[in-house]
Every structure is written in C-alpha cells, then in structure tokens.
Short mmCIF file of C-alpha atoms in Angstrom, two decimals:
data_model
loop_
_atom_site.label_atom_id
_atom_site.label_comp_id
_atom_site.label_asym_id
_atom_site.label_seq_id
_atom_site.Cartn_x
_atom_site.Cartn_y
_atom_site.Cartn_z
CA UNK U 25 55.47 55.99 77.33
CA UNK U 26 56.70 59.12 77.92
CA UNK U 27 53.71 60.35 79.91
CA UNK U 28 54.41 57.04 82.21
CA UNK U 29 58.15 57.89 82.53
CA UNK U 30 57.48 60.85 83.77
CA UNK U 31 54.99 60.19 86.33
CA UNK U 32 57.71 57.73 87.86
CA UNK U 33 60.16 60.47 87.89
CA UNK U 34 57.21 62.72 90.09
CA UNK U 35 56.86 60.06 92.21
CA UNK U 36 60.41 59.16 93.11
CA UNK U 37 61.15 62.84 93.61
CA UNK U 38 58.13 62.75 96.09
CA UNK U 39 59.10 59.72 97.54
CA UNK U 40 62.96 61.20 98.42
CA UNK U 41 60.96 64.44 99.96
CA UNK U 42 58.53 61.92 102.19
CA UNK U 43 62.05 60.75 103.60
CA UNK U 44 63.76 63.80 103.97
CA UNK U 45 64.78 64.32 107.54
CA UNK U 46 64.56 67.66 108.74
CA UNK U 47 66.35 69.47 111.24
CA UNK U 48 64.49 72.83 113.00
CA UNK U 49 66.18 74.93 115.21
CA UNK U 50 63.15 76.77 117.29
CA UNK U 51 63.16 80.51 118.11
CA UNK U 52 66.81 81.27 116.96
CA UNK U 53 68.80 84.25 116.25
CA UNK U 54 70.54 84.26 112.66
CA UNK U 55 73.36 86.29 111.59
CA UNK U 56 73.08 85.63 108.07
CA UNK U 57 76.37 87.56 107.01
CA UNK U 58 74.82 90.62 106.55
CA UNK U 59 71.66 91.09 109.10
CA UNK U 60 70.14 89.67 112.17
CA UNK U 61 66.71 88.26 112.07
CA UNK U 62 65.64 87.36 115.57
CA UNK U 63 63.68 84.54 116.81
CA UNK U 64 63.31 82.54 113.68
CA UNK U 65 63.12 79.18 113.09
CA UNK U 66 65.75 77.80 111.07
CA UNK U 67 64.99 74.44 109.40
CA UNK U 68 67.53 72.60 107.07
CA UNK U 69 68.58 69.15 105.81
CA UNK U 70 71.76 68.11 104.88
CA UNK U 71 70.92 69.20 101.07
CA UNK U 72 70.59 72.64 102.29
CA UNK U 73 68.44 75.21 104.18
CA UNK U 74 64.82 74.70 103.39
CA UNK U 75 63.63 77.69 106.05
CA UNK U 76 63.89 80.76 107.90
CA UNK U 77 60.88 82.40 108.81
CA UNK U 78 59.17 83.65 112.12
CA UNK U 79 56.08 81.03 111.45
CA UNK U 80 56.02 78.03 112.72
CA UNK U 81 55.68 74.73 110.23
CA UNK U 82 55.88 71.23 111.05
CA UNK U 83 57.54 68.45 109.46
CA UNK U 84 57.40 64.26 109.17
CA UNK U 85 60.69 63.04 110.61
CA UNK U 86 61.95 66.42 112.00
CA UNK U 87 64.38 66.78 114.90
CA UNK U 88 64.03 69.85 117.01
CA UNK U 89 66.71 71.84 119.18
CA UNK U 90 65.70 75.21 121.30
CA UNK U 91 67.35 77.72 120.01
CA UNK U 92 66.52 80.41 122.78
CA UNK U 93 69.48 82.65 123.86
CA UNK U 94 71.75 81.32 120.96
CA UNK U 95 73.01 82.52 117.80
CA UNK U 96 73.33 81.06 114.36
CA UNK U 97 76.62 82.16 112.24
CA UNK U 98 77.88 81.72 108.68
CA UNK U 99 81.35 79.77 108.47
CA UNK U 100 84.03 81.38 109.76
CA UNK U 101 87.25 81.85 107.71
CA UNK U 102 91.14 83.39 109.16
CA UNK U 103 92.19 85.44 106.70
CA UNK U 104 95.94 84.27 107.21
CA UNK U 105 97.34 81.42 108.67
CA UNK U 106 100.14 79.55 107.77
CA UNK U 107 99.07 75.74 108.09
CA UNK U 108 101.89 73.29 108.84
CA UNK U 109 99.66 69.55 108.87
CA UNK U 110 96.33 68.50 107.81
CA UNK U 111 95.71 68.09 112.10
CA UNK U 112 95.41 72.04 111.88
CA UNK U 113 92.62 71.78 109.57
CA UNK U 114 90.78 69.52 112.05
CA UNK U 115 91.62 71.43 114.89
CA UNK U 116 90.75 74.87 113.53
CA UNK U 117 86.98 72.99 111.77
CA UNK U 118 85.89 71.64 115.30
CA UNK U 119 85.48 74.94 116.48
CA UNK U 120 83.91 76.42 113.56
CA UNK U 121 86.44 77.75 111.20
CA UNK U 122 85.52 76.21 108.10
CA UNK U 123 87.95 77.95 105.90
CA UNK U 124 91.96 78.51 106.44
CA UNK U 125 93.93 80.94 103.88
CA UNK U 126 97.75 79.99 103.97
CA UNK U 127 99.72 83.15 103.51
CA UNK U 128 103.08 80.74 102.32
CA UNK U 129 103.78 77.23 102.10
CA UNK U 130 106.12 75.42 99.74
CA UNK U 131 104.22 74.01 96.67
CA UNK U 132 104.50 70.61 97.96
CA UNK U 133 103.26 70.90 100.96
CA UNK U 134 100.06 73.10 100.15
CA UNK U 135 99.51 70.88 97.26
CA UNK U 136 99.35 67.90 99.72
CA UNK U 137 97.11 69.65 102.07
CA UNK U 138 94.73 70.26 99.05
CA UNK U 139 93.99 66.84 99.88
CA UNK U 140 91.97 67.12 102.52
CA UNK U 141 89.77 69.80 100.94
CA UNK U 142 86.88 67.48 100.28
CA UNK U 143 86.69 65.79 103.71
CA UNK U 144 83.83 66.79 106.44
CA UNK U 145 86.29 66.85 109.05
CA UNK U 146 88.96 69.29 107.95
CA UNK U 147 88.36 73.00 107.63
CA UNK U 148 88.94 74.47 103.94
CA UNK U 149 92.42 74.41 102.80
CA UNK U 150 93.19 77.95 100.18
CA UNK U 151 96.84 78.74 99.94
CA UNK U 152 99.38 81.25 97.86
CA UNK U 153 101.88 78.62 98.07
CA UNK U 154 105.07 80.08 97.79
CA UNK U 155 105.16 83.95 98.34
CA UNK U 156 107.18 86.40 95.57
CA UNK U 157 109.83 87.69 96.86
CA UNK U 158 113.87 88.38 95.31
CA UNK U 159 116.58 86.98 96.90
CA UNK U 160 116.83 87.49 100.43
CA UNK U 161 113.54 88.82 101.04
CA UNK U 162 111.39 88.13 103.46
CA UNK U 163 110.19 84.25 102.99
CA UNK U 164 114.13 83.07 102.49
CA UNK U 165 115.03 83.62 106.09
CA UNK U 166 113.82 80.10 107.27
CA UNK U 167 116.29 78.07 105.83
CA UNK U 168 114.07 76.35 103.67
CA UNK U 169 114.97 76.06 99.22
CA UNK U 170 112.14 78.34 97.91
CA UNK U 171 111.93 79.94 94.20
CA UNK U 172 112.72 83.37 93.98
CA UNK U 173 112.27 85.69 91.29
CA UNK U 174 115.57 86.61 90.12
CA UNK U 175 117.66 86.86 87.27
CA UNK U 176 116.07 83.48 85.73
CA UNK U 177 112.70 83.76 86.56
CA UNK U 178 110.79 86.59 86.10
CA UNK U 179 107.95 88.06 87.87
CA UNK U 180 105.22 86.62 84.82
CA UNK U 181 106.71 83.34 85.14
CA UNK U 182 106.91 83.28 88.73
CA UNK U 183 103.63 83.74 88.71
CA UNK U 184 102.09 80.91 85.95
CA UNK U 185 104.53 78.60 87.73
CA UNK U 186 102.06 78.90 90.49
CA UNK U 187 99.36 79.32 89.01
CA UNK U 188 100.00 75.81 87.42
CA UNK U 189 100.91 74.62 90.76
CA UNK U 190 96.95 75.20 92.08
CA UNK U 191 98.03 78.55 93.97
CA UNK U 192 94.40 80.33 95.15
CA UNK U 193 95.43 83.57 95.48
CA UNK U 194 99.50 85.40 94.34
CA UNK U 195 101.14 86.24 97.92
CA UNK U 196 103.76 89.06 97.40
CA UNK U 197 106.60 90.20 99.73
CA UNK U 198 107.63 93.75 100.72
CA UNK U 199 109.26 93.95 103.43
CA UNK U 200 110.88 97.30 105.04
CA UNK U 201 113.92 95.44 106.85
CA UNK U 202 114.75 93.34 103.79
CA UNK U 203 115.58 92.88 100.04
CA UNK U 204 112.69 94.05 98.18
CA UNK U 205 111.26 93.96 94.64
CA UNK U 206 111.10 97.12 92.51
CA UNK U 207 108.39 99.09 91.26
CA UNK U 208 108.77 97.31 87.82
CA UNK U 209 108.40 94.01 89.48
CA UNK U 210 105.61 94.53 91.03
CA UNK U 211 103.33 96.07 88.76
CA UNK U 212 104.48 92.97 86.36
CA UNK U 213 103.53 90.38 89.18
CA UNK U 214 100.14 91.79 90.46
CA UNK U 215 99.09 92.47 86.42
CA UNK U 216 100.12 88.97 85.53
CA UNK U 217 98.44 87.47 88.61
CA UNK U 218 95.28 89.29 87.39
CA UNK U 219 95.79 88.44 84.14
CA UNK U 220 95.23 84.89 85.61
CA UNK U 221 91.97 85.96 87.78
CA UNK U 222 93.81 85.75 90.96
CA UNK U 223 93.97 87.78 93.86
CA UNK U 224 96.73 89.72 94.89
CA UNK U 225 97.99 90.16 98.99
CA UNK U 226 101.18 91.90 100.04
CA UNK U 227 103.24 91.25 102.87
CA UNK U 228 104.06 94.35 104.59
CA UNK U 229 105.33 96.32 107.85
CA UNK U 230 105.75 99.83 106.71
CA UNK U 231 103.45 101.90 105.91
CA UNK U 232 105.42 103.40 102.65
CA UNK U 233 105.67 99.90 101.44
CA UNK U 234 102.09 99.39 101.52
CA UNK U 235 101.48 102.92 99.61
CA UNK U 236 104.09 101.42 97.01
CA UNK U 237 102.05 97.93 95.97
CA UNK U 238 98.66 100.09 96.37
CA UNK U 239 99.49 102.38 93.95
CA UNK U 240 100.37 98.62 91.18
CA UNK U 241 96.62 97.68 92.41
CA UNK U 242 97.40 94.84 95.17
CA UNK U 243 94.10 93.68 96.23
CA UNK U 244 95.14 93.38 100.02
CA UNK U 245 97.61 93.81 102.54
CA UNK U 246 98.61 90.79 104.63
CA UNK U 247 99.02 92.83 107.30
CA UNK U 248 98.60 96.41 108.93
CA UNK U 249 101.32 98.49 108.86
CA UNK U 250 103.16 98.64 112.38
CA UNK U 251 106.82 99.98 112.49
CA UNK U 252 107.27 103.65 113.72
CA UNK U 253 106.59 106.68 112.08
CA UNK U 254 103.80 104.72 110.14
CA UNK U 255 100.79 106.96 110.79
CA UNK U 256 98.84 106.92 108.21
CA UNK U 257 97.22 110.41 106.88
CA UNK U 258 93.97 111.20 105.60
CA UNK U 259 95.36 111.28 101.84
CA UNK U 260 96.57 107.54 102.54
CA UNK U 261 93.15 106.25 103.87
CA UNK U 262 91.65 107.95 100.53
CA UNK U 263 94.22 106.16 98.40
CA UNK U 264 93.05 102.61 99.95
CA UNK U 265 89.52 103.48 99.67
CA UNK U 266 89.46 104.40 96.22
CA UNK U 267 91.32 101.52 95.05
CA UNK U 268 88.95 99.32 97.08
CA UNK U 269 91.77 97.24 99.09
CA UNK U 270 91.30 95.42 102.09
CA UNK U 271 93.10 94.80 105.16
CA UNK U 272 94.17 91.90 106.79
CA UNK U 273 94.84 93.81 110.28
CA UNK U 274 96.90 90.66 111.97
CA UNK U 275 96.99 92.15 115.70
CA UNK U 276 97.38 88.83 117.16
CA UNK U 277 100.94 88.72 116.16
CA UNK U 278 101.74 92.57 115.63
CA UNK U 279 100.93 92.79 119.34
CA UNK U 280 103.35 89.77 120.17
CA UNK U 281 106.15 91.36 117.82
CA UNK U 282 105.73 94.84 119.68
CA UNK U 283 106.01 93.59 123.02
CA UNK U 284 108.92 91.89 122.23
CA UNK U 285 110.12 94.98 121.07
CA UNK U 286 109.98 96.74 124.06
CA UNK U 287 111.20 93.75 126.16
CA UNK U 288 114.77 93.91 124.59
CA UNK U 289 114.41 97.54 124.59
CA UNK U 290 113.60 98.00 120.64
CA UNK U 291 110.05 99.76 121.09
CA UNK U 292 110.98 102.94 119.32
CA UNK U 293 111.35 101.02 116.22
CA UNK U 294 107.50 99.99 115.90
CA UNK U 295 104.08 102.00 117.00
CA UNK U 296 102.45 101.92 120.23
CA UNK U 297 99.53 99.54 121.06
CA UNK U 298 97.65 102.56 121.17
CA UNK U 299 98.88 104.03 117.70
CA UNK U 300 98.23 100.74 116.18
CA UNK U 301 94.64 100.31 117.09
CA UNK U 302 94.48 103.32 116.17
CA UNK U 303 95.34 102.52 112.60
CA UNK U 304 93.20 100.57 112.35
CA UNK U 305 89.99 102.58 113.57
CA UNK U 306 90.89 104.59 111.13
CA UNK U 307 90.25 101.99 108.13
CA UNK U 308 86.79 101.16 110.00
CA UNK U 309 85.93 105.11 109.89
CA UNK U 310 86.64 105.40 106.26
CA UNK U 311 84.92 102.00 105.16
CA UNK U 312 88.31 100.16 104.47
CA UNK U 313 87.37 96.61 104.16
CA UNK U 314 88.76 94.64 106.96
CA UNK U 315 89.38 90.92 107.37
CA UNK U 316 90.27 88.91 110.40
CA UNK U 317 93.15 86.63 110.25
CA UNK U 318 95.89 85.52 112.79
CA UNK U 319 98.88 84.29 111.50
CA UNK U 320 99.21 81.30 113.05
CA UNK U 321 101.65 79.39 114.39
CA UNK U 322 103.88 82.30 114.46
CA UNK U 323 104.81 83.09 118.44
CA UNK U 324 103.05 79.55 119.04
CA UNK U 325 99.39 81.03 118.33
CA UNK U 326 96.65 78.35 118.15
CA UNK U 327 94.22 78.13 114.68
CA UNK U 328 91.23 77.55 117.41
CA UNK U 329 90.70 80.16 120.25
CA UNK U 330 92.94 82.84 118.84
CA UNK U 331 90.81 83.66 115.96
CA UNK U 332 88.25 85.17 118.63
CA UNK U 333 90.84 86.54 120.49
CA UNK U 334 91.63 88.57 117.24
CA UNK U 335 87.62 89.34 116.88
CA UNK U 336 87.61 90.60 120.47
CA UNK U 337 91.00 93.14 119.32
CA UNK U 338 89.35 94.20 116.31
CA UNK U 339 86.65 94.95 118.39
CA UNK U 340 89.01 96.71 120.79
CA UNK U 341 89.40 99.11 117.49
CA UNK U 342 86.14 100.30 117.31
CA UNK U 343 84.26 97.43 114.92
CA UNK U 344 80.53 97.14 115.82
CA UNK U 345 79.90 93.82 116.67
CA UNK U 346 78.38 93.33 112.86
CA UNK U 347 81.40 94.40 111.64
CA UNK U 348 83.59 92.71 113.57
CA UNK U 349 81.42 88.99 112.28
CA UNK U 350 81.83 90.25 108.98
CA UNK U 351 85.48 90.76 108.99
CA UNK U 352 84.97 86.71 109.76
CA UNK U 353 82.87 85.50 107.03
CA UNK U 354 81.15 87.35 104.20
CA UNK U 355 83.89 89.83 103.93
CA UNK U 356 86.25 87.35 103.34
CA UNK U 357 83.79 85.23 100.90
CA UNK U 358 83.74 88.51 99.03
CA UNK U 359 86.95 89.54 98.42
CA UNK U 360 88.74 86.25 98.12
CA UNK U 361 86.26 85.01 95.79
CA UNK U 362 85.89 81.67 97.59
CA UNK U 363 82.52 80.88 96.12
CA UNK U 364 81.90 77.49 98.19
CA UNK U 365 80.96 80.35 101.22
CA UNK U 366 77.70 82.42 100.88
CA UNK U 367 75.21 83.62 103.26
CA UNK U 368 72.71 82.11 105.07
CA UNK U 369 69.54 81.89 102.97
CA UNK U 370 67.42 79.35 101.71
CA UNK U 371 68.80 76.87 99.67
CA UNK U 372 72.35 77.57 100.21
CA UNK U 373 74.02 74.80 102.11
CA UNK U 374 73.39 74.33 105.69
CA UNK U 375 76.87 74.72 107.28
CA UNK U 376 77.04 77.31 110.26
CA UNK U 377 78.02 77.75 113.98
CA UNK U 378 74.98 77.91 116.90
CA UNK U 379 76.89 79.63 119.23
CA UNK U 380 75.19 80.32 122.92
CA UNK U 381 74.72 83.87 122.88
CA UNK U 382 74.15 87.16 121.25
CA UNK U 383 77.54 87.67 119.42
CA UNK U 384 76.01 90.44 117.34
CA UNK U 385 75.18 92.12 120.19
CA UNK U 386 78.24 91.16 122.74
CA UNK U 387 81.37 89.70 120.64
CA UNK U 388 82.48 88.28 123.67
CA UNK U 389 79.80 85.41 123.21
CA UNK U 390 82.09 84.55 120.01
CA UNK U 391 83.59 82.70 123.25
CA UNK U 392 81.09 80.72 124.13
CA UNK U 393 80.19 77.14 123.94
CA UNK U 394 79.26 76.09 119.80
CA UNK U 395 78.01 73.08 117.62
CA UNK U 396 78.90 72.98 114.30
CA UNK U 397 76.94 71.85 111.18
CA UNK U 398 78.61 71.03 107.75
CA UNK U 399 76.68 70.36 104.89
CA UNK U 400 73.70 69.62 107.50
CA UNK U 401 75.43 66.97 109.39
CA UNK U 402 76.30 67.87 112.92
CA UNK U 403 80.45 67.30 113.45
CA UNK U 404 80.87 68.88 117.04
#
C-alpha cells in the first residue's frame, strides 16, 4: 500500500512538471545583486527561477523573449519614502520598485497600508510608523496628534507600543533646529528597539547629531548630514565604519531644501552642492554602506522616476555603476533584514526588472524602457 501511495505521489509531482510553463529569456545580461553574468539565458516559472546558465536547453510549453541589449535586475527598494495611499504602492510597483520603507506614518495609517502587502499589484509596504521624538521635535510640526515620548511614556515603552503596533524598523528623531532627545534617551530607545530585533534609523541634518546616535549604535541615518560647517573628518568616517552604519544619502530632497536656501537668501546655513556630494564620496571611499532612498512626497517628488533620478546623483558622487544598483537592492535587503528580497539565483523567486540596456555599465539606462515580473507573472 505504501509502495502504491507513493508511486502516485511520483507521478503527480511529474505530472505538475509536464505542465509547468516556462518562461526563457535568450542571451540576457543579469545583475544578480552582486555580479554581472553576461549573455545568459534566464529561464523561470512563476514558482521560481529554474536557470541561468550560458547553455542553451529547451523546454515543453516555453515562451521565449530576446534578451539582447537588455538587462535583468533584482527588485528595487527606496530606502525612505513616506507613503500617503495604497495608489503610491501601485504607482511606485509598475515601474519596478517592489519595496517602499516609510520613514513616519501614524500607526493607523501604516497599519492600513499593511493591507496591501500581499497583493501582486502594490509594491512592498515596511514602515517605522510613528517616529521617536519629545515634544516639539521634529515629526510634531505637521499639525497632526502623534505620541511623543515624554514625561508619561518613556523611551522602552515608546518603543513596545510600536513594536505591538507591527512597526518594521524604530525611526528616531534628532534634529539640529529642534527639541531633541538626550543622550539617556537615546541609548534607552535604540537598546530597547534591539532588544526587540529591530532596526534602528535616525533622522538627522547635522553632522554632530549624527556622531551623537552613532556613538548609542543607531543602525542608520535617514539622511546625510547637510547644514554648514558639517564636513565630516577622517576620524568621523572611521567612527561610521567601525560601527558598521549605513547611510541613507536622500539628495533628492537635500538638493531641493538647499536651493531653497539660497533662493530666500539662507545658503550659508547649509553646505554647497559641491560639499555635499562630496560627503558623500567620502562614505563610498571608506566602504560606508549606502542606500538609495528619496523621501517622497516631500517638495512634490514622485515614488516612480525620482528613484533613478537619485541613482543618477549618487552616481554623480562617485558610485560605480555596481554600486550605485546595489545601494537599490541587495544593500537594502541586507541591512533592513527584509528577507522576502534575495538575489537572483536559482530557486529564489522570479521577480525582477528587464530593463533595455546596460545599467551596470551606463546608470543612465536605469531610465530606460522596463517590464516587470513578480513572482513569475508579468505585471507591466
């Protein structure tokens, strides 16, 4: 009986492979989040990639598209956004960004765009929800009832309050032009939020502020530091190496708030354009992990096209074109932890860009026409 029962089971699971349909991209290039492999075939179903290989192989019920000229790429993922509606999801998935990390949203509202996290047609929802911050720091400026941690709740509680209310990652503010949390609160937040396996980013503008939640072992900053006199040296560069933090550069919108600066004649309060690519060169010299992220809507970015404008900037600061993908996927995956991302090899799942192009070779291409693939079904 047994010996019959399984026989059954070989021939069902050999019946479900006769009908697999197979798709094989022809003489492709794949970034696979790491290296390039040129002119491979790439061959995958929608239970994952079966393939990569320079030899050709045929297969029963097998669709083929020339891959000539064009470019395979892992999901892409901003780094910070701050998503207002589930259409920004949509709109940010149909051209390839698969994942979106909210920097600060009120628990309700990230809680009901967890929602959508299981649908093909919405890009990955990952949020902080709320952001830590006292009273009057940065986050309470929009007008908008948030918790704060104050004299009733403390940092440890502010942070299992969020952690119960699905929070991905702890979001902390420290902010150089407004009320700030001490050294005390700090190290208890980013302990507590570790204590709790979460990540830890900082909102900052100064450099000195950044030095301050490095030294309590934040895992990122939210953003570069910008305002003047905020020139980092080469015992600053060692302290973020060592402690292995990354960098969410933002130039997007630090380049929007700095010419606005100097249009209502407020420029000496923030670096140059120069100075603050700059800055940033300097983390890519010294192997500072950097991560590309927008932080959209502010100044009315987009969550499509602007997320390769801020691949061509980071470019602009001396990222190889390798680098400049992986500030875009794996290095994200990595450092966030967001294990439903991995790179392209054989039997991971089959979601990725095919942009026309050699974006590992010319970052402009990033530009170029795509189709998309999620979970080996083809949604633009």
């Amino acid at each position: 009986m047994k010996h019959t029962i399984g026989i059954i089971i070989i021939l069902i699971f050999l019946a479900s492979c006769s009908n697999q349909h197979y798709t094989i991209i022809r003489d492709v290039n794949v970034f696979d989040g790491e290296n390039v492999l040129e002119d491979v075939d790439f061959v995958f179903t929608q239970s994952g990639i079966e393939r990569i290989s320079k030899k050709k192989k045929s297969y029963k019920n097998s669709t083929i598209i020339d891959g000539k000229g064009k470019t395979i790429l892992p999901p892409l993922i901003n780094a910070h956004v701050h998503v207002r509606s589930s259409e920004n999801l949509k709109e940010a998935q149909k051209v390839g960004i698969f994942g979106m990390l909210d920097m600060f949203s009120i628990d309700s509202r990230a809680n009901g765009l967890r929602v959508y996290n299981d649908s093909t047609a919405y890009s990955k929802f990952y949020s902080s929800n709320v952001g830590a911050t006292p009273p009057g720091g940065h986050g309470t400026q929009f007008g908008i009832n948030i918790p704060t941690i104050n004299d009733t709740i403390s940092p440890s509680q502010f942070v299992k309050d969020r952690v119960a209310q699905n929070a991905d990652y702890i979001k902390i503010t420290n902010e150089f032009s407004m009320s700030r949390l001490d050294t005390i609160q700090l190290k208890e937040l980013i302990n507590e939020a570790h204590n709790h396996n979460k990540i830890t980013v900082a909102h900052i503008s100064d450099l000195q502020n950044g030095l301050e939640v490095i030294n309590q072992n934040i895992d990122g900053l939210a953003h570069i530091w910008y305002r003047s006199n905020s020139i980092s040296k080469e015992r600053d560069l060692n302290l973020l190496r060592a402690k292995e933090v990354f960098v969410i550069p933002t130039l997007s919108v630090i380049i929007k708030v700095i010419n606005h600066a100097n249009e209502i004649g407020l420029k000496d309060d923030y670096l140059t354009l120069d100075e603050l690519k700059n800055e940033v060169r300097k983390l890519k010299n010294k192997g500072i992990c950097i991560l590309a992220g927008t932080d959209s809507p502010n100044y009315n970015m987009n969550y499509t096209t602007q997320f390769f404008e801020e691949l061509l900037l980071l470019s602009e600061c001396g990222l190889t074109e390798i680098e400049v993908l992986k500030s875009a996927t794996t290095n994200i995956y990595e450092k966030f932890h967001l294990e439903e991302f991995n790179r392209l090899e054989v039997n991971r799942k089959s979601s990725f860009l095919l942009v026309t192009g050699k974006p590992y070779l010319r970052i402009e291409d990033i530009m170029n026409e795509k189709r998309i693939w999620k979970n080996g079904i083809e949604i633009s």
